[in-house]
Amino acid sequence: EAGVTQFPSHSVIEKGQTVTLRCDPISGHDNLYWYRRVMGKEIKFLLHFVKESKQDESGMPNNRFLAERTGGTYSTLKVQPAELEDSGVYFCASSQGPRGRGANNEQFFGPGTRLTVL
Amino acid sequence: GNSVTQMEGPVTLSEEAFLTINCTYTATGYPSLFWYVQYPGEGLQLLLKATKADDKGSNKGFEATYRKETTSFHLEKGSVQVSDSAVYFCALPDSSYKLIFGSGTRLLVRP
């Protein structure tokens, strides 16, 4: 069974440009999460989808970040315009359990996308 | 809200040395506790977990015991290998489903 995949693995862009990150969760997982790790600090939650609906986007840093999950399958995270402080590693995770809870809530993580904003 | 604090790295050890990475937490109730590992070039993987007080999680020679008295979940391994070089994250869920992570501890094991 394929795990969570993310694309691209690395992205280097200039300040003010736009970048779109993609995450493909494990097939059949309704829950999809975005996290990011900035400057070697802790990994922080960004948002949570249940199928195509945003369950919680309280961790999104500002309105330059837009996440979508059309059709409840893959998700994209767009940063527009990118700023220097957006540099970091963006992780995606998915889990099976209902609404993110319960015994099947183990979150499986992708390899991350390393974003560098110059 | 829930939070976790883990020791700063990097930790550099020789092969076969004993490893301890400290992790302490604050939480409402008794949530499950996790250790995740990120090997170079790979994603985060669940290393081990404990779901209640006094539980010991173990995997790949690593162990951690859920201690509510000291609110700790220290990661230990008796004899590290070069292949254990990675970044280790302590984590716990908040009141719902978000994972709260520590800052990560980089382990470098030298032959």
Coordinates of N, CA and C in Angstrom, one line a residue:
Chain A
E1 N 0.9 -1.2 0.0 CA 0.0 0.0 0.0 C 0.9 1.2 0.0
A2 N 0.6 2.2 -0.9 CA 1.4 3.4 -1.0 C 1.1 4.2 0.3
G3 N 2.2 4.9 0.7 CA 2.1 5.8 1.8 C 1.6 7.2 1.4
V4 N 1.7 8.1 2.3 CA 1.4 9.5 2.0 C 2.6 10.1 1.1
T5 N 2.2 10.7 0.0 CA 3.2 11.3 -0.9 C 3.0 12.8 -0.9
Q6 N 4.1 13.5 -1.1 CA 4.1 14.9 -1.2 C 5.0 15.4 -2.4
F7 N 4.5 16.4 -3.0 CA 5.3 17.0 -4.2 C 5.2 18.5 -4.1
P8 N 6.3 19.2 -4.4 CA 7.6 18.6 -4.7 C 8.3 18.3 -3.4
S9 N 9.5 17.7 -3.5 CA 10.3 17.4 -2.3 C 11.0 18.6 -1.8
H10 N 11.4 19.5 -2.8 CA 12.1 20.7 -2.5 C 11.5 21.8 -3.4
S11 N 11.4 23.0 -2.9 CA 11.0 24.1 -3.7 C 11.8 25.4 -3.2
V12 N 12.4 26.0 -4.2 CA 13.2 27.3 -3.9 C 12.5 28.4 -4.7
I13 N 12.0 29.4 -4.0 CA 11.3 30.5 -4.7 C 11.8 31.8 -4.2
E14 N 11.5 32.9 -4.9 CA 11.8 34.2 -4.4 C 10.6 34.8 -3.6
K15 N 10.9 35.6 -2.7 CA 9.9 36.4 -2.0 C 8.9 37.0 -3.0
G16 N 7.6 36.8 -2.7 CA 6.6 37.4 -3.5 C 6.0 36.5 -4.6
Q17 N 6.8 35.4 -4.8 CA 6.2 34.4 -5.7 C 5.2 33.5 -5.1
T18 N 4.6 32.6 -5.9 CA 3.6 31.7 -5.4 C 4.1 30.3 -5.5
V19 N 3.7 29.5 -4.5 CA 4.1 28.1 -4.6 C 2.9 27.3 -4.1
T20 N 2.8 26.1 -4.8 CA 1.7 25.2 -4.5 C 2.3 23.8 -4.1
L21 N 2.0 23.4 -2.9 CA 2.4 22.1 -2.5 C 1.3 21.1 -2.6
R22 N 1.6 19.9 -2.9 CA 0.6 18.9 -3.1 C 0.8 17.7 -2.1
C23 N -0.3 17.1 -1.6 CA -0.3 16.0 -0.8 C -1.3 14.9 -1.3
D24 N -0.8 13.7 -1.4 CA -1.7 12.6 -1.7 C -1.8 11.7 -0.5
P25 N -2.9 11.6 0.2 CA -3.0 10.8 1.4 C -3.1 9.3 1.0
I26 N -3.0 8.5 2.0 CA -3.3 7.0 1.8 C -4.7 6.8 1.4
S27 N -4.9 6.0 0.4 CA -6.2 5.8 -0.2 C -7.2 5.3 0.9
G28 N -8.3 6.0 0.9 CA -9.3 5.6 1.9 C -9.3 6.4 3.2
H29 N -8.2 7.2 3.4 CA -8.1 8.0 4.6 C -8.9 9.3 4.4
D30 N -9.9 9.5 5.3 CA -10.8 10.6 5.2 C -10.1 11.9 5.7
N31 N -9.2 11.6 6.7 CA -8.6 12.8 7.4 C -7.3 13.1 6.8
L32 N -7.1 14.4 6.6 CA -5.8 14.9 6.0 C -5.4 16.1 6.8
Y33 N -4.1 16.1 7.2 CA -3.6 17.2 8.0 C -2.4 17.8 7.3
W34 N -2.2 19.1 7.6 CA -1.0 19.8 7.2 C -0.3 20.3 8.5
Y35 N 1.0 20.1 8.5 CA 1.8 20.6 9.6 C 3.1 21.3 8.9
R36 N 3.8 22.1 9.7 CA 5.0 22.6 9.2 C 6.0 22.8 10.3
R37 N 7.3 22.7 9.9 CA 8.4 22.9 10.9 C 9.2 24.0 10.3
V38 N 9.3 25.1 11.1 CA 10.0 26.3 10.6 C 11.3 26.4 11.4
M39 N 12.4 26.6 10.7 CA 13.7 27.0 11.3 C 14.1 26.0 12.4
G40 N 13.9 24.7 12.2 CA 14.3 23.7 13.2 C 13.6 23.7 14.5
K41 N 12.4 24.4 14.5 CA 11.6 24.4 15.7 C 10.6 23.3 15.7
E42 N 9.7 23.4 16.6 CA 8.7 22.3 16.7 C 7.8 22.2 15.5
I43 N 7.3 21.1 15.2 CA 6.3 20.9 14.1 C 5.0 21.4 14.6
K44 N 4.4 22.3 13.8 CA 3.1 22.9 14.2 C 2.0 22.5 13.3
F45 N 0.9 22.3 13.8 CA -0.4 22.0 13.1 C -0.8 23.2 12.3
L46 N -1.2 23.0 11.1 CA -1.8 24.0 10.2 C -3.3 23.9 10.1
L47 N -3.7 22.7 9.5 CA -5.2 22.5 9.4 C -5.5 21.0 9.2
H48 N -6.8 20.8 9.2 CA -7.3 19.4 9.2 C -8.5 19.4 8.2
F49 N -8.5 18.4 7.3 CA -9.6 18.2 6.4 C -10.3 16.9 6.9
V50 N -11.6 16.8 6.8 CA -12.3 15.6 6.9 C -13.0 15.5 5.5
K51 N -12.5 14.6 4.7 CA -12.9 14.5 3.3 C -12.6 15.8 2.7
E52 N -13.6 16.5 2.1 CA -13.3 17.8 1.4 C -13.5 19.0 2.3
S53 N -14.0 18.8 3.5 CA -14.3 19.9 4.4 C -13.2 20.2 5.3
K54 N -13.0 21.5 5.5 CA -12.0 22.0 6.5 C -12.6 21.8 7.9
Q55 N -12.0 20.9 8.7 CA -12.5 20.7 10.0 C -12.0 21.7 11.0
D56 N -10.7 22.1 10.7 CA -10.0 23.0 11.7 C -8.9 23.7 10.9
E57 N -8.9 25.0 10.8 CA -7.8 25.7 10.1 C -7.2 26.7 11.0
S58 N -7.3 26.4 12.3 CA -6.8 27.4 13.3 C -5.3 27.6 13.3
G59 N -4.6 26.7 12.7 CA -3.1 26.8 12.7 C -2.6 27.6 11.5
M60 N -3.5 27.9 10.6 CA -3.0 28.6 9.4 C -2.5 30.0 9.8
P61 N -1.3 30.3 9.4 CA -0.7 31.6 9.9 C -1.3 32.9 9.5
N62 N -1.8 32.9 8.2 CA -2.4 34.1 7.7 C -3.1 33.8 6.4
N63 N -3.7 34.9 5.8 CA -4.5 34.6 4.6 C -3.6 34.5 3.3
R64 N -2.3 34.4 3.5 CA -1.5 34.1 2.3 C -1.5 32.6 2.1
F65 N -2.0 31.8 3.0 CA -2.0 30.4 2.9 C -3.5 29.9 2.5
L66 N -3.6 29.1 1.5 CA -4.9 28.6 1.1 C -4.8 27.1 0.9
A67 N -5.6 26.3 1.6 CA -5.5 24.9 1.4 C -6.9 24.4 0.8
E68 N -6.8 23.5 -0.1 CA -8.0 22.9 -0.7 C -7.8 21.4 -0.7
R69 N -9.0 20.8 -0.8 CA -9.0 19.3 -1.0 C -10.3 19.0 -1.8
T70 N -10.2 19.2 -3.0 CA -11.3 19.0 -3.9 C -11.6 17.5 -4.1
G71 N -12.8 17.2 -3.9 CA -13.2 15.8 -4.1 C -12.8 14.9 -2.9
G72 N -12.2 15.5 -1.9 CA -11.8 14.7 -0.8 C -10.6 13.7 -1.0
T73 N -9.8 14.0 -2.1 CA -8.7 13.1 -2.3 C -7.4 13.8 -2.0
Y74 N -6.7 14.3 -3.0 CA -5.4 15.0 -2.7 C -5.7 16.4 -2.2
S75 N -4.7 17.0 -1.6 CA -4.9 18.3 -1.1 C -3.7 19.2 -1.7
T76 N -4.0 20.5 -1.8 CA -3.0 21.4 -2.1 C -2.9 22.5 -1.1
L77 N -1.7 23.0 -0.9 CA -1.5 24.2 0.0 C -0.7 25.2 -0.8
K78 N -1.4 26.3 -1.0 CA -0.8 27.4 -1.8 C -0.4 28.5 -0.9
V79 N 0.8 29.0 -1.2 CA 1.3 30.2 -0.4 C 1.5 31.3 -1.4
Q80 N 0.8 32.4 -1.2 CA 0.7 33.5 -2.2 C 0.5 34.8 -1.5
P81 N 1.4 35.8 -1.6 CA 2.7 35.7 -2.0 C 3.6 35.1 -0.9
A82 N 4.6 34.4 -1.2 CA 5.5 33.8 -0.2 C 6.4 34.9 0.4
E83 N 6.7 34.7 1.7 CA 7.5 35.6 2.5 C 8.7 34.7 3.0
L84 N 9.7 35.4 3.5 CA 10.9 34.7 4.0 C 10.6 33.8 5.1
E85 N 9.7 34.2 6.0 CA 9.4 33.4 7.2 C 8.6 32.2 6.9
D86 N 8.2 32.0 5.6 CA 7.4 30.8 5.3 C 8.4 29.6 5.0
S87 N 9.7 29.9 5.0 CA 10.6 28.8 4.7 C 10.5 27.8 5.8
G88 N 10.6 26.5 5.4 CA 10.5 25.4 6.4 C 10.1 24.1 5.7
V89 N 9.8 23.1 6.5 CA 9.4 21.9 5.9 C 7.9 21.7 6.2
Y90 N 7.1 21.4 5.2 CA 5.7 21.3 5.2 C 5.4 19.8 5.2
F91 N 4.8 19.3 6.2 CA 4.4 17.9 6.3 C 2.9 17.7 6.1
C92 N 2.6 16.6 5.4 CA 1.2 16.2 5.3 C 1.0 14.9 6.0
A93 N -0.1 14.6 6.6 CA -0.4 13.4 7.2 C -1.9 13.0 6.9
S94 N -2.1 11.7 7.0 CA -3.5 11.2 6.9 C -3.8 10.2 7.9
S95 N -5.1 10.1 8.2 CA -5.5 9.0 9.1 C -6.9 8.6 8.7
Q96 N -7.3 7.4 9.2 CA -8.5 6.7 8.8 C -9.7 7.0 9.7
G97 N -9.5 7.2 10.9 CA -10.5 7.2 11.9 C -11.6 8.2 11.7
P98 N -12.8 8.0 12.2 CA -13.9 9.0 12.0 C -13.6 10.3 12.6
R99 N -13.6 11.3 11.8 CA -13.4 12.7 12.3 C -12.1 12.9 13.0
G100 N -11.2 12.0 12.7 CA -9.8 12.2 13.3 C -9.7 11.6 14.7
R101 N -10.7 10.9 15.2 CA -10.6 10.4 16.5 C -10.5 8.9 16.5
G102 N -10.2 8.3 17.7 CA -10.4 6.9 17.9 C -9.2 6.1 17.6
A103 N -9.4 4.8 17.7 CA -8.3 3.9 17.6 C -7.6 3.9 16.2
N104 N -8.3 4.3 15.2 CA -7.7 4.3 13.9 C -7.2 5.7 13.5
N105 N -6.9 6.5 14.6 CA -6.4 7.8 14.3 C -4.9 8.0 14.2
E106 N -4.2 6.9 14.1 CA -2.8 7.0 13.9 C -2.5 7.8 12.6
Q107 N -1.7 8.9 12.7 CA -1.5 9.7 11.6 C -0.2 9.2 10.9
F108 N -0.3 9.0 9.6 CA 0.8 8.6 8.7 C 1.3 9.8 8.0
F109 N 2.6 10.0 8.1 CA 3.2 11.3 7.5 C 3.9 11.0 6.2
G110 N 3.8 12.0 5.4 CA 4.6 12.0 4.2 C 6.0 12.5 4.4
P111 N 6.9 12.5 3.4 CA 8.3 12.9 3.5 C 8.5 14.4 3.7
G112 N 7.5 15.2 3.5 CA 7.6 16.6 3.6 C 8.1 17.3 2.4
T113 N 7.7 18.6 2.3 CA 8.3 19.4 1.2 C 9.1 20.5 1.9
R114 N 10.3 20.6 1.5 CA 11.2 21.7 2.0 C 11.1 22.9 1.2
L115 N 10.5 23.9 1.8 CA 10.3 25.2 1.0 C 11.4 26.2 1.5
T116 N 12.1 26.8 0.5 CA 13.0 27.9 0.8 C 12.6 29.1 0.1
V117 N 12.4 30.2 0.8 CA 12.0 31.5 0.2 C 13.2 32.4 0.3
L118 N 13.7 32.9 -0.8 CA 14.9 33.7 -0.8 C 14.5 35.2 -0.9
Chain B
G1 N -3.5 24.7 26.9 CA -3.5 23.5 26.1 C -2.4 22.6 26.4
N2 N -2.4 21.5 25.8 CA -1.3 20.5 26.0 C 0.0 21.0 25.4
S3 N 1.1 20.6 26.0 CA 2.4 21.0 25.4 C 3.4 19.9 25.7
V4 N 4.5 20.0 25.0 CA 5.6 19.0 25.2 C 6.9 19.7 25.1
T5 N 7.9 19.3 25.9 CA 9.2 19.9 25.9 C 10.2 18.7 25.8
Q6 N 11.1 18.8 24.9 CA 12.1 17.8 24.8 C 13.5 18.4 24.7
M7 N 14.5 17.6 25.1 CA 15.8 18.2 25.2 C 16.4 18.7 23.9
E8 N 17.2 19.7 24.0 CA 17.8 20.2 22.8 C 18.9 19.3 22.3
G9 N 19.0 19.3 21.0 CA 20.1 18.5 20.4 C 21.2 19.5 19.9
P10 N 22.1 19.0 19.1 CA 22.2 17.6 18.7 C 22.8 16.7 19.8
V11 N 22.5 15.4 19.7 CA 23.1 14.5 20.6 C 24.0 13.6 19.8
T12 N 25.3 13.6 20.2 CA 26.3 12.8 19.4 C 26.8 11.7 20.3
L13 N 26.7 10.5 19.8 CA 27.1 9.3 20.5 C 27.9 8.4 19.7
S14 N 28.7 7.6 20.3 CA 29.4 6.5 19.6 C 28.5 5.3 19.5
E15 N 28.8 4.5 18.5 CA 28.0 3.2 18.4 C 28.1 2.4 19.6
E16 N 26.9 1.8 20.0 CA 26.8 1.0 21.2 C 26.6 1.7 22.5
A17 N 26.6 3.0 22.4 CA 26.4 3.8 23.6 C 24.9 3.8 24.0
F18 N 24.7 4.2 25.3 CA 23.3 4.3 25.8 C 22.7 5.6 25.4
L19 N 21.4 5.6 25.0 CA 20.8 6.8 24.6 C 19.6 7.1 25.5
T20 N 19.5 8.4 25.9 CA 18.3 8.9 26.6 C 18.0 10.3 26.0
I21 N 16.8 10.4 25.5 CA 16.3 11.7 25.0 C 15.1 12.1 25.9
N22 N 15.2 13.2 26.7 CA 14.2 13.5 27.6 C 13.0 14.2 27.0
C23 N 11.8 13.9 27.5 CA 10.6 14.5 27.1 C 9.7 14.7 28.3
T24 N 9.2 15.9 28.5 CA 8.2 16.1 29.5 C 7.0 16.8 28.9
Y25 N 5.8 16.6 29.5 CA 4.6 17.1 28.9 C 3.7 17.8 30.0
T26 N 2.8 18.6 29.5 CA 1.7 19.1 30.3 C 0.5 18.8 29.5
A27 N -0.5 18.3 30.2 CA -1.7 17.9 29.5 C -2.9 17.8 30.4
T28 N -4.1 18.0 29.8 CA -5.3 17.8 30.5 C -5.7 16.3 30.3
G29 N -5.9 15.7 31.5 CA -6.2 14.3 31.4 C -4.9 13.5 31.1
Y30 N -5.1 12.3 30.5 CA -4.0 11.4 30.2 C -4.0 11.0 28.8
P31 N -3.5 11.8 27.9 CA -3.6 11.5 26.5 C -2.5 10.5 26.1
S32 N -2.6 9.9 25.0 CA -1.6 9.0 24.5 C -0.3 9.8 24.2
L33 N 0.8 9.2 24.3 CA 2.1 9.8 24.1 C 2.8 9.1 23.0
F34 N 3.6 9.8 22.2 CA 4.2 9.3 21.0 C 5.6 9.7 20.9
W35 N 6.4 8.9 20.3 CA 7.7 9.3 19.7 C 7.7 9.0 18.2
Y36 N 8.0 10.1 17.5 CA 8.1 10.0 16.0 C 9.6 10.1 15.7
V37 N 10.0 9.5 14.5 CA 11.4 9.6 14.1 C 11.4 10.0 12.6
Q38 N 12.3 10.8 12.3 CA 12.5 11.2 10.9 C 14.0 10.9 10.5
Y39 N 14.1 9.8 9.7 CA 15.4 9.5 9.1 C 15.7 10.4 8.0
P40 N 17.0 10.5 7.7 CA 17.4 11.5 6.6 C 16.7 11.1 5.3
G41 N 16.1 12.2 4.7 CA 15.4 12.0 3.4 C 14.1 11.3 3.5
E42 N 13.6 11.0 4.6 CA 12.3 10.3 4.8 C 11.3 11.1 5.6
G43 N 10.1 10.6 5.6 CA 9.0 11.3 6.3 C 9.0 10.9 7.8
L44 N 8.1 11.5 8.5 CA 8.0 11.2 9.9 C 7.4 9.8 10.1
Q45 N 7.9 9.0 11.0 CA 7.4 7.7 11.2 C 7.1 7.5 12.7
L46 N 6.0 6.9 13.0 CA 5.7 6.6 14.4 C 6.7 5.5 14.9
L47 N 7.5 5.9 15.9 CA 8.4 4.9 16.5 C 7.8 4.1 17.6
L48 N 7.1 4.7 18.5 CA 6.4 4.0 19.5 C 5.4 4.9 20.2
K49 N 4.5 4.2 20.9 CA 3.5 5.0 21.6 C 3.1 4.3 22.9
A50 N 2.5 5.1 23.8 CA 1.9 4.6 25.1 C 0.6 5.2 25.3
T51 N -0.4 4.5 25.6 CA -1.8 5.0 25.6 C -2.3 5.3 27.0
K52 N -1.6 4.8 28.1 CA -2.0 5.1 29.4 C -0.8 5.1 30.4
A53 N -1.0 5.7 31.6 CA 0.0 5.8 32.6 C 0.6 4.4 32.9
D54 N 1.9 4.4 33.0 CA 2.8 3.2 33.3 C 2.9 2.3 32.1
D55 N 2.3 2.6 31.0 CA 2.5 1.8 29.8 C 4.0 2.0 29.3
K56 N 4.5 1.0 28.7 CA 5.8 1.1 28.1 C 5.7 0.8 26.6
G57 N 6.0 1.8 25.8 CA 6.1 1.6 24.4 C 7.4 1.1 24.0
S58 N 7.5 0.3 23.0 CA 8.8 -0.2 22.5 C 8.8 -0.6 21.1
N59 N 9.9 -0.4 20.4 CA 10.1 -0.7 19.0 C 11.5 -0.5 18.6
K60 N 12.0 -1.4 17.8 CA 13.4 -1.3 17.3 C 14.4 -1.1 18.4
G61 N 14.2 -1.7 19.6 CA 15.1 -1.5 20.6 C 15.0 -0.3 21.5
F62 N 14.1 0.6 21.0 CA 13.8 1.8 21.8 C 12.6 1.6 22.7
E63 N 12.7 2.3 23.9 CA 11.6 2.2 24.9 C 11.3 3.5 25.4
A64 N 10.1 3.7 25.9 CA 9.7 4.9 26.6 C 8.5 4.5 27.5
T65 N 8.6 5.0 28.8 CA 7.5 4.7 29.7 C 6.7 5.9 30.1
Y66 N 5.5 5.8 30.0 CA 4.5 6.9 30.3 C 4.5 7.0 31.9
R67 N 5.1 8.1 32.4 CA 5.1 8.3 33.8 C 4.4 9.6 34.2
K68 N 3.2 9.4 34.8 CA 2.3 10.5 35.1 C 2.9 11.3 36.3
E69 N 3.6 10.6 37.2 CA 4.1 11.2 38.4 C 5.1 12.4 38.0
T70 N 5.9 12.1 37.0 CA 6.9 13.0 36.6 C 6.5 13.7 35.3
T71 N 5.4 13.4 34.8 CA 4.9 13.9 33.5 C 6.0 13.8 32.4
S72 N 6.5 12.6 32.3 CA 7.7 12.4 31.4 C 7.4 11.1 30.5
F73 N 8.1 11.1 29.4 CA 8.1 10.1 28.4 C 9.4 10.0 27.7
H74 N 10.5 9.7 28.5 CA 11.8 9.7 28.0 C 12.1 8.5 27.1
L75 N 12.8 8.8 26.0 CA 13.1 7.8 25.0 C 14.5 7.2 25.4
E76 N 14.6 5.9 25.4 CA 15.9 5.2 25.7 C 16.2 4.1 24.8
K77 N 17.5 3.9 24.6 CA 17.9 2.7 23.8 C 19.3 2.3 24.4
G78 N 19.4 1.0 24.7 CA 20.6 0.5 25.4 C 21.9 0.6 24.5
S79 N 21.7 0.4 23.2 CA 22.9 0.3 22.4 C 22.6 0.9 21.0
V80 N 23.0 2.1 20.8 CA 22.6 2.7 19.5 C 23.5 2.3 18.4
Q81 N 22.9 2.4 17.2 CA 23.6 2.0 15.9 C 23.7 3.3 15.0
V82 N 24.6 3.2 14.1 CA 24.8 4.3 13.2 C 23.4 4.6 12.5
S83 N 22.7 3.5 12.2 CA 21.4 3.6 11.5 C 20.3 4.3 12.3
D84 N 20.6 4.5 13.6 CA 19.6 5.3 14.4 C 19.8 6.8 14.3
S85 N 20.7 7.2 13.6 CA 20.9 8.7 13.3 C 19.7 9.2 12.7
A86 N 19.1 10.2 13.3 CA 17.8 10.7 12.8 C 17.4 11.9 13.7
V87 N 16.2 12.4 13.4 CA 15.6 13.4 14.3 C 14.4 12.8 15.0
Y88 N 14.4 12.9 16.3 CA 13.3 12.3 17.1 C 12.4 13.4 17.7
F89 N 11.1 13.1 17.6 CA 10.1 14.1 18.1 C 9.2 13.4 19.1
C90 N 9.0 14.0 20.2 CA 8.0 13.6 21.2 C 6.7 14.3 20.9
A91 N 5.6 13.7 21.1 CA 4.3 14.3 20.7 C 3.2 13.8 21.5
L92 N 2.1 14.6 21.5 CA 0.9 14.1 22.2 C -0.3 14.9 21.5
P93 N -1.5 14.3 21.5 CA -2.6 15.0 20.9 C -3.1 16.0 21.8
D94 N -3.8 17.0 21.2 CA -4.5 18.0 22.1 C -5.8 17.4 22.4
S95 N -6.8 18.2 22.8 CA -8.1 17.7 23.2 C -8.8 16.9 22.1
S96 N -8.4 17.1 20.9 CA -9.1 16.5 19.8 C -8.2 15.5 19.0
Y97 N -7.5 16.0 18.0 CA -6.8 15.2 17.1 C -5.5 15.8 16.7
K98 N -5.3 17.1 16.9 CA -4.0 17.7 16.4 C -2.9 17.1 17.3
L99 N -1.8 16.8 16.6 CA -0.6 16.4 17.3 C 0.2 17.6 17.7
I100 N 0.6 17.7 19.0 CA 1.5 18.7 19.5 C 2.9 18.1 19.6
F101 N 3.9 18.7 18.9 CA 5.2 18.1 18.9 C 6.2 18.9 19.7
G102 N 7.2 18.3 20.1 CA 8.4 18.9 20.7 C 9.2 19.5 19.5
S103 N 10.3 20.1 19.9 CA 11.1 20.8 18.9 C 12.1 19.8 18.1
G104 N 12.1 18.6 18.5 CA 12.9 17.6 17.8 C 14.3 17.6 18.4
T105 N 14.9 16.4 18.5 CA 16.3 16.2 18.9 C 17.0 15.4 17.8
R106 N 18.0 16.0 17.3 CA 18.8 15.3 16.3 C 19.9 14.4 17.0
L107 N 19.9 13.2 16.6 CA 20.8 12.2 17.1 C 21.8 11.8 16.0
L108 N 23.1 11.9 16.3 CA 24.1 11.5 15.4 C 24.9 10.4 16.1
V109 N 25.0 9.2 15.4 CA 25.7 8.1 16.0 C 26.9 7.9 15.1
R110 N 28.1 7.9 15.7 CA 29.4 7.7 15.0 C 29.9 6.3 15.1
P111 N 30.4 5.8 14.1 CA 30.9 4.4 14.1 C 32.1 4.3 15.1

